[in-house]
Short mmCIF file of C-alpha atoms and ligand atoms in Angstrom, two decimals:
data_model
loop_
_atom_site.label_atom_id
_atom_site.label_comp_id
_atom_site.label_asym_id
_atom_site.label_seq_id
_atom_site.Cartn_x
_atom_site.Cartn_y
_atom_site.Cartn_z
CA UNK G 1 141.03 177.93 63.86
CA UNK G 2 139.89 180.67 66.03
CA UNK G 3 141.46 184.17 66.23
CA UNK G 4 142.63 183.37 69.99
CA UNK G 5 144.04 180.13 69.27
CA UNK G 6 145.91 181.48 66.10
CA UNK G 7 147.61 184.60 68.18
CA UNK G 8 148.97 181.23 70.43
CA UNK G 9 150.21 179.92 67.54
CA UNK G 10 151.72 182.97 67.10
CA UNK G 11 153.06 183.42 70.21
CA UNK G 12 154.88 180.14 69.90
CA UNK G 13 156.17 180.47 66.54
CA UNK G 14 158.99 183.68 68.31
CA UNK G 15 160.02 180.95 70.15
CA UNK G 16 163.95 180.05 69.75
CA UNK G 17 164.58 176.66 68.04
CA UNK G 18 166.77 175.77 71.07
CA UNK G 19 164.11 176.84 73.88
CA UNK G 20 162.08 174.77 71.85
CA UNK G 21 164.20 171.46 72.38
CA UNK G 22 164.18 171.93 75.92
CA UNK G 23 160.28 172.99 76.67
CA UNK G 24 159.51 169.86 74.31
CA UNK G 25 161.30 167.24 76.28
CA UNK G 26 160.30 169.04 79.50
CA UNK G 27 156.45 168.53 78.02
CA UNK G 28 157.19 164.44 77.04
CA UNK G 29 158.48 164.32 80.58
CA UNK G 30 155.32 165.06 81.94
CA UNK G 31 152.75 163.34 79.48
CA UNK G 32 154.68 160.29 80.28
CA UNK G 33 153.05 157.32 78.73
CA UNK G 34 149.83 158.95 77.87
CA UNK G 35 151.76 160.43 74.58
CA UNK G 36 153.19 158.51 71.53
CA UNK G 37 155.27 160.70 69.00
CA UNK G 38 155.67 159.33 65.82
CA UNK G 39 157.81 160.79 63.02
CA UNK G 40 158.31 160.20 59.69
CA UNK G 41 161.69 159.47 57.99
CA UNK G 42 161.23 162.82 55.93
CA UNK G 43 160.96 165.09 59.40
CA UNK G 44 163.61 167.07 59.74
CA UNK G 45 165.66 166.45 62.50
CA UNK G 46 164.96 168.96 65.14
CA UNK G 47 161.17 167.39 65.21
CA UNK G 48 162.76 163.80 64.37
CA UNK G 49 164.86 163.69 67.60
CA UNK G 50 161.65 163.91 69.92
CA UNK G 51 159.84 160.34 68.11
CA UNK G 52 159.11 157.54 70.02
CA UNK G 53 158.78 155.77 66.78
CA UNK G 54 160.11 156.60 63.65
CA UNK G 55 159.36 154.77 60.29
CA UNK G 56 157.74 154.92 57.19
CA UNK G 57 153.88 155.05 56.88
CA UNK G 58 153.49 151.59 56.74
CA UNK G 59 155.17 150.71 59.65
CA UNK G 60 154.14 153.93 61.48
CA UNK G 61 150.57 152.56 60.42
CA UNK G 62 150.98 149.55 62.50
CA UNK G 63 152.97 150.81 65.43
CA UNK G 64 149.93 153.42 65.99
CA UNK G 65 147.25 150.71 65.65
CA UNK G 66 149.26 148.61 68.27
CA UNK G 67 150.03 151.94 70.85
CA UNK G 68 147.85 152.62 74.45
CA UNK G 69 148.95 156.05 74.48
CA UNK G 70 146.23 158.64 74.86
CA UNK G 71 147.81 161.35 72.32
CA UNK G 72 149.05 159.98 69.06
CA UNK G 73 150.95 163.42 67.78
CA UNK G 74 151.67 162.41 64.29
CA UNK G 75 154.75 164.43 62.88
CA UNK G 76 154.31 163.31 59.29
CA UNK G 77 151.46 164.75 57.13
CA UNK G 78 147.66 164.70 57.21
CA UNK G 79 146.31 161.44 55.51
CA UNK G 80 149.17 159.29 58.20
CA UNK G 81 147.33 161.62 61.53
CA UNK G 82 144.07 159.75 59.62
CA UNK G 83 145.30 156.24 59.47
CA UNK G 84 146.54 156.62 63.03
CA UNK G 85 142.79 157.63 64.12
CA UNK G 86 140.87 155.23 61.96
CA UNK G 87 143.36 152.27 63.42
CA UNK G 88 143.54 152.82 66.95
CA UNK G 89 140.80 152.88 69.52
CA UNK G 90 138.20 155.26 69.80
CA UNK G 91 139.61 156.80 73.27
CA UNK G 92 142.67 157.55 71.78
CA UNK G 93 143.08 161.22 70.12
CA UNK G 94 145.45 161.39 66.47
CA UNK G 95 147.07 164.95 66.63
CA UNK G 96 148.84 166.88 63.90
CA UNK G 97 151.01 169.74 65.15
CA UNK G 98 150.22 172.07 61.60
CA UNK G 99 146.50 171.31 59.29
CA UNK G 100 148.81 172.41 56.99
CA UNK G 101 150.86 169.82 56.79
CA UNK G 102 149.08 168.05 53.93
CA UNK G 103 150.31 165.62 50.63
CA UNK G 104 150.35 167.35 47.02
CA UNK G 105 150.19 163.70 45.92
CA UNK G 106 146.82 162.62 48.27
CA UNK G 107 145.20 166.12 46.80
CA UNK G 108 145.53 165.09 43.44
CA UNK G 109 142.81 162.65 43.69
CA UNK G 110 139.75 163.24 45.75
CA UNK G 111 135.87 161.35 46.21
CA UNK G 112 134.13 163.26 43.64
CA UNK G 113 136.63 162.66 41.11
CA UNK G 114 137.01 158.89 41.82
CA UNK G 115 133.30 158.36 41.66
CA UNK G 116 132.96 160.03 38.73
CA UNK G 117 136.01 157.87 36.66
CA UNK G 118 133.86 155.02 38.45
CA UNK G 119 130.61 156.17 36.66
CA UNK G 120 132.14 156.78 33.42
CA UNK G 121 133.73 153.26 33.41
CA UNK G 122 130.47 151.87 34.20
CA UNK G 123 129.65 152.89 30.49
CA UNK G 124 132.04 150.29 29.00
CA UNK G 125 132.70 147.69 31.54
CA UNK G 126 131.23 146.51 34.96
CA UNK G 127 133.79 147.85 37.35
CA UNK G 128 132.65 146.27 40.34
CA UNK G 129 132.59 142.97 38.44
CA UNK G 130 135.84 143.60 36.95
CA UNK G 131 137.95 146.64 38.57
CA UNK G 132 139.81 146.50 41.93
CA UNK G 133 140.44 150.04 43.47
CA UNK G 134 143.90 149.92 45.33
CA UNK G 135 144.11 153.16 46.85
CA UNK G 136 147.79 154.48 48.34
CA UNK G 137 148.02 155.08 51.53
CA UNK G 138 149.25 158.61 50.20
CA UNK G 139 144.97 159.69 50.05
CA UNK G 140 142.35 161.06 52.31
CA UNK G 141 140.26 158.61 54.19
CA UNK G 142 137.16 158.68 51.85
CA UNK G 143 139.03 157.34 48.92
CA UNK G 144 140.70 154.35 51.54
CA UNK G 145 136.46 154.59 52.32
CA UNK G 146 135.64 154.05 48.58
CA UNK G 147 137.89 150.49 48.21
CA UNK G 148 136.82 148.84 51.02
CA UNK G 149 133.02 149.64 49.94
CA UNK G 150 134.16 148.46 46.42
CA UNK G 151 135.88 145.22 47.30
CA UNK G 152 139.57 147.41 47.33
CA UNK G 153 142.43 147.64 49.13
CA UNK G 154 145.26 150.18 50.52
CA UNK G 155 148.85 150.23 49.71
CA UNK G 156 152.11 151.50 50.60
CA UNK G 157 155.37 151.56 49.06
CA UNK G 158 156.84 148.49 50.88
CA UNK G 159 153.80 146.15 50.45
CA UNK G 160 152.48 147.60 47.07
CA UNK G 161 153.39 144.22 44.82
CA UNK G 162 152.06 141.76 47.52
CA UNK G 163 148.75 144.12 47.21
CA UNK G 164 148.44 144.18 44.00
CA UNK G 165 148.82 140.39 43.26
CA UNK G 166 146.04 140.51 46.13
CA UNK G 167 143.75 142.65 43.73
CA UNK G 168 144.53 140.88 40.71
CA UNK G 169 143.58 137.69 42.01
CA UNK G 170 140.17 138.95 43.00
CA UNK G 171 139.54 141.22 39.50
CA UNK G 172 140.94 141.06 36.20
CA UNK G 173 141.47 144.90 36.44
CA UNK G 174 142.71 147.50 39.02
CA UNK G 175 142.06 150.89 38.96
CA UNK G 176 145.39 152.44 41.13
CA UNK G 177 145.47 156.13 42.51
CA UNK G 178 146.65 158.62 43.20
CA UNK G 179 150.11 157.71 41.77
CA UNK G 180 151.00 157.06 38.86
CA UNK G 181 154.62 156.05 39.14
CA UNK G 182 153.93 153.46 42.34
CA UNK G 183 151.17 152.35 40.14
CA UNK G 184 153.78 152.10 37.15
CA UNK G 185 156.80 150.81 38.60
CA UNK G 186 155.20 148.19 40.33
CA UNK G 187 153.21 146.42 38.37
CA UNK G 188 155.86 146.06 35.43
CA UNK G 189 158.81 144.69 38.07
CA UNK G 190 155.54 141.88 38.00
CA UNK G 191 155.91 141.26 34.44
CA UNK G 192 153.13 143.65 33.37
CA UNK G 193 154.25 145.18 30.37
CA UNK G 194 153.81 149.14 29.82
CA UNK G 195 150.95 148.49 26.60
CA UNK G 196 148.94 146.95 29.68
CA UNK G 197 148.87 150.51 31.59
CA UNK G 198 146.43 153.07 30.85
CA UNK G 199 146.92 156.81 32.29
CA UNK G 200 143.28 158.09 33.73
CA UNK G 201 143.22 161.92 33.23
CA UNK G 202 141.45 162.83 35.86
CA UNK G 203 140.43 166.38 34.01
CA UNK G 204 139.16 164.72 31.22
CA UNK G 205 135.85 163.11 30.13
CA UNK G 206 136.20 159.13 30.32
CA UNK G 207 139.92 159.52 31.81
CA UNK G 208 140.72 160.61 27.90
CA UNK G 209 140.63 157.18 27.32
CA UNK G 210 138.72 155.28 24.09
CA UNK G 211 136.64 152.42 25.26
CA UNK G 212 138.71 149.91 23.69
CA UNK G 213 142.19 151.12 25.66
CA UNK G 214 139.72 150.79 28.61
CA UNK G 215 138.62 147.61 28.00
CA UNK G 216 142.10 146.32 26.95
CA UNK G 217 143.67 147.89 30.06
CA UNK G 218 145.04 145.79 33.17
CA UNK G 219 146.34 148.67 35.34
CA UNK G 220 144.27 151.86 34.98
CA UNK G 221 147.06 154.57 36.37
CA UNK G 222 145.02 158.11 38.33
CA UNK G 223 147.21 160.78 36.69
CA UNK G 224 149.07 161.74 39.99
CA UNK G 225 152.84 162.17 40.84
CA UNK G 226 154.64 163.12 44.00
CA UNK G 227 156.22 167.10 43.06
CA UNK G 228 159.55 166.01 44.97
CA UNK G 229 160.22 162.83 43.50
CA UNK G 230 159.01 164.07 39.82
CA UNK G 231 162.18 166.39 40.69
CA UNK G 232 164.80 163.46 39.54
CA UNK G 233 166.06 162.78 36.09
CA UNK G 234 167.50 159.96 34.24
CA UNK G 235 170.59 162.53 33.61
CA UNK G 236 171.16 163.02 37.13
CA UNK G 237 171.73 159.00 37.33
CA UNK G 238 174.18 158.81 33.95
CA UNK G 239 176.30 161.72 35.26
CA UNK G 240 176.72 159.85 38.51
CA UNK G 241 177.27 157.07 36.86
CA UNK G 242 179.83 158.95 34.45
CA UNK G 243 182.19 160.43 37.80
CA UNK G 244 181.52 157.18 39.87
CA UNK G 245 181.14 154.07 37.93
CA UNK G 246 181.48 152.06 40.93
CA UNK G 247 178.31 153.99 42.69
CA UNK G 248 175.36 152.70 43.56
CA UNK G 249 171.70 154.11 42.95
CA UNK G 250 168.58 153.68 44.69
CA UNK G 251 164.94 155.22 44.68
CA UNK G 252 161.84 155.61 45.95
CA UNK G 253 159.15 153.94 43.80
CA UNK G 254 157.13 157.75 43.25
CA UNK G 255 160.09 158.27 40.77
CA UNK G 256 159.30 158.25 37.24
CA UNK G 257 159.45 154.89 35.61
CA UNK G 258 162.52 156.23 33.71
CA UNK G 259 164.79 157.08 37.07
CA UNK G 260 163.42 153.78 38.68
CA UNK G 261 164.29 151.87 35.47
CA UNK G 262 167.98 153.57 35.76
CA UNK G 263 168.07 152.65 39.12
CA UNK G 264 170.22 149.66 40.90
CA UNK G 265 167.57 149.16 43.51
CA UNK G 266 163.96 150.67 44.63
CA UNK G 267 161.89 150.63 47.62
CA UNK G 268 160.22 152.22 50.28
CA UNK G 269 162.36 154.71 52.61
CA UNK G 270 162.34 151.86 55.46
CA UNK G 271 164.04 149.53 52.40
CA UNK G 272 166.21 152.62 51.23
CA UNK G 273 167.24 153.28 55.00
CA UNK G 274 168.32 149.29 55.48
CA UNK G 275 170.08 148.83 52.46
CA UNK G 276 172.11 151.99 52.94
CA UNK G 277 173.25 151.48 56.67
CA UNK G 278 173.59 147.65 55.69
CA UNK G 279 175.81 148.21 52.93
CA UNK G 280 179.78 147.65 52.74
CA UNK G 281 182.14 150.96 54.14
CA UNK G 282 183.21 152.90 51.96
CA UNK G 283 180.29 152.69 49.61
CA UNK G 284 179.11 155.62 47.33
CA UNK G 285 175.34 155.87 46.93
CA UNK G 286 173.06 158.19 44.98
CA UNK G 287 169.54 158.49 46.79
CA UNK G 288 166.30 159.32 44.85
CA UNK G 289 164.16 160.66 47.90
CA UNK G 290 163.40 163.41 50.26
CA UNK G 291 166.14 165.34 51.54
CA UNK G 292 165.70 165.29 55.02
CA UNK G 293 165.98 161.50 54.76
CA UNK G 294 169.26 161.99 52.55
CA UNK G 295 171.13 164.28 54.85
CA UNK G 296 170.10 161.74 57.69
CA UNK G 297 171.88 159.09 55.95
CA UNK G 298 174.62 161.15 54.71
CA UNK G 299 175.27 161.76 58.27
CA UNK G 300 174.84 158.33 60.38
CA UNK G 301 176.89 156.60 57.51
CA UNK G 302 180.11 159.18 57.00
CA UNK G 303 182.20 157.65 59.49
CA UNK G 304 182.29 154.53 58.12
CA UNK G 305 183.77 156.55 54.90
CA UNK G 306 180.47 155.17 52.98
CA UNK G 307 179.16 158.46 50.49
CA UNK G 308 175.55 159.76 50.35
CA UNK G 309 174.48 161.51 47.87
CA UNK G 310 171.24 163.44 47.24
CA UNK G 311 170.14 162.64 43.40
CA UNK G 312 168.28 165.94 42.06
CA UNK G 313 171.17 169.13 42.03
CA UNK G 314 167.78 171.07 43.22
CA UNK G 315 167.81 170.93 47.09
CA UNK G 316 163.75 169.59 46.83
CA UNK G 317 162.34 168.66 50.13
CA UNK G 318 158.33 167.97 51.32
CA UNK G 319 157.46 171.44 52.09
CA UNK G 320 154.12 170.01 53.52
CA UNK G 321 156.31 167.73 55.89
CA UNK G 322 158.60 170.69 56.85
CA UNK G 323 155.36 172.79 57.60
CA UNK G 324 155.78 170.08 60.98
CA UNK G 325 158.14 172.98 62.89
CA UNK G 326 159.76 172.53 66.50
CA UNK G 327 157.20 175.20 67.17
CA UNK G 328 154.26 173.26 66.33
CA UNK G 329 155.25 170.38 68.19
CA UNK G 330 155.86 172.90 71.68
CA UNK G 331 152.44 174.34 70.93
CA UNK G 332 150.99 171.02 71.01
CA UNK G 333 153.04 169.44 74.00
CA UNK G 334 152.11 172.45 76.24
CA UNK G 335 148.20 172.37 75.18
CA UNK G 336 148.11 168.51 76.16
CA UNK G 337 149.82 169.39 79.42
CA UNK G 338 147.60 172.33 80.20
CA UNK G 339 144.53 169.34 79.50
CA UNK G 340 143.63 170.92 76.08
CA UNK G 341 143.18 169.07 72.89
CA UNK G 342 144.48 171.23 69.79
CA UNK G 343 144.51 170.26 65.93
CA UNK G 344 142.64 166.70 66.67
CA UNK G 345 142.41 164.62 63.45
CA UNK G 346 139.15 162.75 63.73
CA UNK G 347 137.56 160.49 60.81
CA UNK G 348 133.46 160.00 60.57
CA UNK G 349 132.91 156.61 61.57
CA UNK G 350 130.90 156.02 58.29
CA UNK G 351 133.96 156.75 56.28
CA UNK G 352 136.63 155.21 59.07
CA UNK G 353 134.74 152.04 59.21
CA UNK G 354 134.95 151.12 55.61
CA UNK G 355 138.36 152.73 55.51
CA UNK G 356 139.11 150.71 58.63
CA UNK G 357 138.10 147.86 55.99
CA UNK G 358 140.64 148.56 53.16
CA UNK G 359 143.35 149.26 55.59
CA UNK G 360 143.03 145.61 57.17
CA UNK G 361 142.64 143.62 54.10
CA UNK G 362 146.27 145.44 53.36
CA UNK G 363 147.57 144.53 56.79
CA UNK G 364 146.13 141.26 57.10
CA UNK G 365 148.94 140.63 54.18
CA UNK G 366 151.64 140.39 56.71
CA UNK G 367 153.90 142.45 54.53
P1 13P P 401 156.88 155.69 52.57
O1 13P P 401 155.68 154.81 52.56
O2 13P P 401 158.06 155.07 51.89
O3 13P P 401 157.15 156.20 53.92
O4 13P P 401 156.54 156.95 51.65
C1 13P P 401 155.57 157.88 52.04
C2 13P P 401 155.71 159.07 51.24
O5 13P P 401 154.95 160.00 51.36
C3 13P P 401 156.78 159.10 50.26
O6 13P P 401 156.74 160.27 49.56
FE1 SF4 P 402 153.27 163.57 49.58
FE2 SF4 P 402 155.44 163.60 48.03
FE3 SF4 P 402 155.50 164.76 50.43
FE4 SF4 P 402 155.42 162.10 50.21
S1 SF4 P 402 157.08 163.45 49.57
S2 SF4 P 402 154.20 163.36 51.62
S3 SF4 P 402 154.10 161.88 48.42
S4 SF4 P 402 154.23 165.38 48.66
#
């Protein structure tokens, strides 16, 4: 970022949160059509308000791929602004309000790293004979790159079982990064048993693994976790449980196998979001997910008397996703208006093509 465009940023950041509101929906006013705003289900809610679509990445994922607007602003975090410019035309421009705005999770795992566990299983089996890479969508665009060169495929929380039958039918193997806990808790709700899982250490010659666990292994785990859903505990479930035996508990599938285990029902946030608002009044809930998203549902569902509660006693939210401010989003608006392009996400066609290729096998699934 340049010096003059950072003293802008500054400029905007003294902004008030409520001039904010105003100059933003004074900015969509004029962009019109020619801007899409799409938000995340764990924005909070003075950037939420101003989506045109909101969802989770999967269905954000499509609704970009299918949009004619000129400016996709993405208010979510960095690897999402990527899908959204690998899937839609080459005309249109993927924004993110703040670089910042990254994924702990998609960090933990990066090209050099995945080639190298590639290598290194090379030395006991023949991993493009054998292995399927089934990248989440949670990971920059050169991993996404590395399945579709390798036969792979992306996934998300909401279609990850449906991909990974797709994988298994293809390979006897899958190698499944960069979490762990997706990875997990999906493939034993398909009858894979834990003895079947192998954790790759990514800091460690040959994953830390012997050649026979390799070889034995049907789900080869990265050793990645999400640091806000790693926040909940099996304890914070029983004592729940303990003062409301008639409550209800649901997470997100980046909880430890443990909390998911505990759990009376996990899915993606769109699946969390449904059964919440879909469930009977007067319903008590405990919610294993990001807190914006919580407080959201708290909120929309209180009248009805139903009770939302937030599962970790530690108020953990995305900081990445918060980095997405009200001030971003103004600085953004008013650059597009004023004809200037600011914080463009663009993907190398080498790496969005075969990206492009892992990302369609996964939607062609119809999930
Ligand atoms: P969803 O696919 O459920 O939106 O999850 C994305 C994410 O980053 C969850 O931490
Ligand atoms: Fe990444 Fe976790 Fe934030 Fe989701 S909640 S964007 S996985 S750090």
């Amino acid at each position: 970022m340049t010096a003059t465009a950072a003293i802008k940023i500054q400029r905007f950041s003294e902004v008030s949160d409520d001039d904010c509101q105003a100059r933003i929906q004074a900015a969509k006013e004029v962009l019109g059509e020619r801007l899409l705003i799409l938000g995340h289900h764990y924005q909070r809610e003075e950037v939420f308000r101003h989506a045109d679509a909101s969802g989770d990445s999967l269905k954000l994922s499509r609704v970009a791929a299918a949009s004619r607007a000129e400016y996709i602003v993405f208010c979510g975090v960095h690897f999402m602004a990527e899908v959204a410019d690998i899937l839609s035309r080459p005309d249109q421009v993927a924004i993110l309000p703040d670089l910042a705005a990254g994924c702990s999770m998609a960090d933990m795992a990066n090209l050099a790293k995945v080639e190298r566990a590639w290598r290194e299983l090379s030395e006991v089996i023949d991993p493009d004979q054998t292995v399927t890479p089934v990248t989440y969508i949670n990971s920059a665009a050169d991993l996404k790159s590395f399945c579709g060169e390798h036969g792979g495929i992306v996934c998300t929380s909401t279609n990850a079982r449906h991909v990974l039958e797709w994988a298994f039918e293809r390979r006897e193997k899958i190698l499944f990064f960069p979490d762990q806990h997706l990875g997990r808790n999906t493939a034993y709700k398909m009858g894979i048993p834990l003895d079947d899982m192998v954790v790759w250490d990514f800091d460690q010659p040959m994953g830390g693994l012997t050649a026979e666990q390799i070889k034995n292994a049907k789900m080869i785990l990265w050793k990645g976790f999400c640091s806000v859903h790693q926040m909940f505990r099996p304890e914070h479930i029983d004592a729940f449980r303990k003062k409301f035996p008639d409550g209800k508990v649901i997470s997100h599938p980046e909880a430890s196998f443990e909390v998911c285990q505990k759990s009376d029902y996990v899915g993606s946030t769109e699946f969390i979001i449904k059964t919440i608002n879909e469930s009977p009044d007067g319903s008590r809930w405990l919610v294993g997910t990001e807190l914006n998203l919580v407080k959201r549902l708290a909120e929309q569902n209180k009248a009805r008397g139903t009770h939302v509660h937030f599962m970790s006693p530690t108020l953990c939210m995305c900081s990445t996703m918060f980095r997405i401010d009200p001030q971003h989003l103004l600085w953004t608006l008013e650059n597009l208006v004023e004809g200037k392009v600011v914080n463009q996400i663009k993907v190398p066609e080498k790496t969005a093509a075969q990206a492009r290729l892992a990302l369609q096998r996964m939607l062609d699934l119809n999930i």
